[in-house]
Amino acid sequence: GNSVTQMEGPVTLSEEAFLTINCTYTATGYPSLFWYVQYPGEGLQLLLKATKADDKGSNKGFEATYRKETTSFHLEKGSVQVSDSAVYFCALNSGGSNYKLTFGKGTLLTVNP
Amino acid sequence: DAMVIQNPRYQVTQFGKPVTLSCSQTLNHNVMYWYQQKSSQAPKLLFHYYDKDFNNEADTPDNFQSRRPNTSFCFLDIRSPGLGDAAMYLCATSSRDISTDTQYFGPGTRLTVL
């Protein structure tokens, strides 16, 4: 079955530091890959997505590249801000007749000033 | 802006007292989902509607029911809430006509069971 593995948190960084949150997946076929962000007490917001191999999703300074050869979709940002403090979820959707999202366990990021 | 709206944002109920959570959407999406999210966990899918077709997850307790009277609205009914049902409940939508995979989430309803 499908699965997503994210790096364990929590991750604590200083403002302007470089961020990487690792995500690897197992899926049949050619899944679409997503990063969602959840701020405290809020729902999930779509941060970025990629639908095929070598696609790069980007938004608000965050980037992730769909690497089929390594089954990875690592999230990166060159310079984090305090406002980026949130939980980040990697997810996949294998499409076809199954439109369910499979989530990783989430990574809590705290950015200190 | 087109969006997914959940009401109320916070709901307090008593043990065993039925409660209904509401979700509406202005995206005109044909699929609506309900998730349960407990503290420090990923969301767990309870069920979803594809138009009027209801799809229940195998491990969703019978205590949880849902209704979708029209395209815009979907309700989550918890018939007899237990303490273990305290959680954040998230509604999401997607459009199988536009993009078969992306789900858009509402802000959630935080349920407290006393």
PDB file of C-alpha atoms in Angstrom, chain A residues 4-13 17 19-23 34-40 42-48 59-64 73-91 102-111, chain B residues 37 40-43:
ATOM      1  CA  VAL A   4       4.807   8.490   3.405  1.00  0.00           C
ATOM      2  CA  THR A   5       7.760   8.850   5.734  1.00  0.00           C
ATOM      3  CA  GLN A   6       8.781  12.262   7.025  1.00  0.00           C
ATOM      4  CA  MET A   7      11.748  13.208   9.125  1.00  0.00           C
ATOM      5  CA  GLU A   8      10.984  13.193  12.801  1.00  0.00           C
ATOM      6  CA  GLY A   9      10.549  16.518  14.492  1.00  0.00           C
ATOM      7  CA  PRO A  10      10.507  18.814  16.164  1.00  0.00           C
ATOM      8  CA  VAL A  11      12.844  20.997  14.135  1.00  0.00           C
ATOM      9  CA  THR A  12      14.035  24.228  15.723  1.00  0.00           C
ATOM     10  CA  LEU A  13      15.854  26.849  13.661  1.00  0.00           C
ATOM     11  CA  ALA A  17      18.436  29.556   8.568  1.00  0.00           C
ATOM     12  CA  LEU A  19      15.320  24.483   6.086  1.00  0.00           C
ATOM     13  CA  THR A  20      15.092  20.937   4.805  1.00  0.00           C
ATOM     14  CA  ILE A  21      12.340  18.533   5.786  1.00  0.00           C
ATOM     15  CA  ASN A  22      12.851  15.109   4.268  1.00  0.00           C
ATOM     16  CA  CYS A  23       9.991  13.128   2.786  1.00  0.00           C
ATOM     17  CA  PHE A  34       1.963  17.521  -1.781  1.00  0.00           C
ATOM     18  CA  TRP A  35       3.179  19.582   1.107  1.00  0.00           C
ATOM     19  CA  TYR A  36       0.520  20.954   3.419  1.00  0.00           C
ATOM     20  CA  VAL A  37       1.146  23.401   6.277  1.00  0.00           C
ATOM     21  CA  GLN A  38      -0.901  23.649   9.451  1.00  0.00           C
ATOM     22  CA  TYR A  39      -0.591  26.715  11.660  1.00  0.00           C
ATOM     23  CA  PRO A  40      -1.607  26.370  15.310  1.00  0.00           C
ATOM     24  CA  GLU A  42      -5.975  25.979  11.968  1.00  0.00           C
ATOM     25  CA  GLY A  43      -6.808  23.599   9.151  1.00  0.00           C
ATOM     26  CA  LEU A  44      -4.370  22.409   6.517  1.00  0.00           C
ATOM     27  CA  GLN A  45      -3.286  24.757   3.764  1.00  0.00           C
ATOM     28  CA  LEU A  46      -1.861  23.497   0.504  1.00  0.00           C
ATOM     29  CA  LEU A  47       1.699  24.778   0.327  1.00  0.00           C
ATOM     30  CA  LEU A  48       2.849  23.225  -2.944  1.00  0.00           C
ATOM     31  CA  ASN A  59       5.295  28.737  -3.075  1.00  0.00           C
ATOM     32  CA  LYS A  60       6.196  31.436  -0.551  1.00  0.00           C
ATOM     33  CA  GLY A  61       9.904  30.650  -0.884  1.00  0.00           C
ATOM     34  CA  PHE A  62       9.401  26.918  -0.272  1.00  0.00           C
ATOM     35  CA  GLU A  63      10.392  24.386  -2.925  1.00  0.00           C
ATOM     36  CA  ALA A  64      10.209  20.634  -3.396  1.00  0.00           C
ATOM     37  CA  PHE A  73       9.886  15.051  -2.176  1.00  0.00           C
ATOM     38  CA  HIS A  74      12.015  17.016   0.274  1.00  0.00           C
ATOM     39  CA  LEU A  75      10.827  20.464   1.351  1.00  0.00           C
ATOM     40  CA  GLU A  76      13.375  23.296   1.339  1.00  0.00           C
ATOM     41  CA  LYS A  77      13.466  26.987   2.087  1.00  0.00           C
ATOM     42  CA  GLY A  78      16.538  29.134   1.898  1.00  0.00           C
ATOM     43  CA  SER A  79      15.738  31.533   4.724  1.00  0.00           C
ATOM     44  CA  VAL A  80      13.003  30.758   7.249  1.00  0.00           C
ATOM     45  CA  GLN A  81      11.006  33.345   9.162  1.00  0.00           C
ATOM     46  CA  VAL A  82       9.329  33.208  12.554  1.00  0.00           C
ATOM     47  CA  SER A  83       5.991  33.161  10.705  1.00  0.00           C
ATOM     48  CA  ASP A  84       6.948  29.809   9.116  1.00  0.00           C
ATOM     49  CA  SER A  85       6.550  28.099  12.497  1.00  0.00           C
ATOM     50  CA  ALA A  86       3.930  25.402  11.891  1.00  0.00           C
ATOM     51  CA  VAL A  87       3.452  21.688  11.289  1.00  0.00           C
ATOM     52  CA  TYR A  88       4.322  20.499   7.797  1.00  0.00           C
ATOM     53  CA  PHE A  89       2.723  17.395   6.278  1.00  0.00           C
ATOM     54  CA  CYS A  90       3.973  15.554   3.237  1.00  0.00           C
ATOM     55  CA  ALA A  91       1.237  13.657   1.401  1.00  0.00           C
ATOM     56  CA  THR A 102      -1.861   9.420   2.396  1.00  0.00           C
ATOM     57  CA  PHE A 103      -0.139  11.662   4.945  1.00  0.00           C
ATOM     58  CA  GLY A 104       3.170  11.536   6.688  1.00  0.00           C
ATOM     59  CA  LYS A 105       3.130  12.032  10.455  1.00  0.00           C
ATOM     60  CA  GLY A 106       3.956  15.729  10.223  1.00  0.00           C
ATOM     61  CA  THR A 107       7.004  17.737  11.252  1.00  0.00           C
ATOM     62  CA  LEU A 108       6.753  20.561  13.758  1.00  0.00           C
ATOM     63  CA  LEU A 109       8.953  23.502  12.810  1.00  0.00           C
ATOM     64  CA  THR A 110       9.745  26.251  15.290  1.00  0.00           C
ATOM     65  CA  VAL A 111      11.664  29.295  14.113  1.00  0.00           C
TER      66      VAL A 111
ATOM     67  CA  GLN B  37      -7.216  14.841  13.610  1.00  0.00           C
ATOM     68  CA  SER B  40       0.170  15.749  17.110  1.00  0.00           C
ATOM     69  CA  GLN B  41      -1.181  13.291  14.527  1.00  0.00           C
ATOM     70  CA  ALA B  42      -1.898  13.342  10.839  1.00  0.00           C
ATOM     71  CA  PRO B  43      -5.519  13.688   9.727  1.00  0.00           C
TER      72      PRO B  43
END
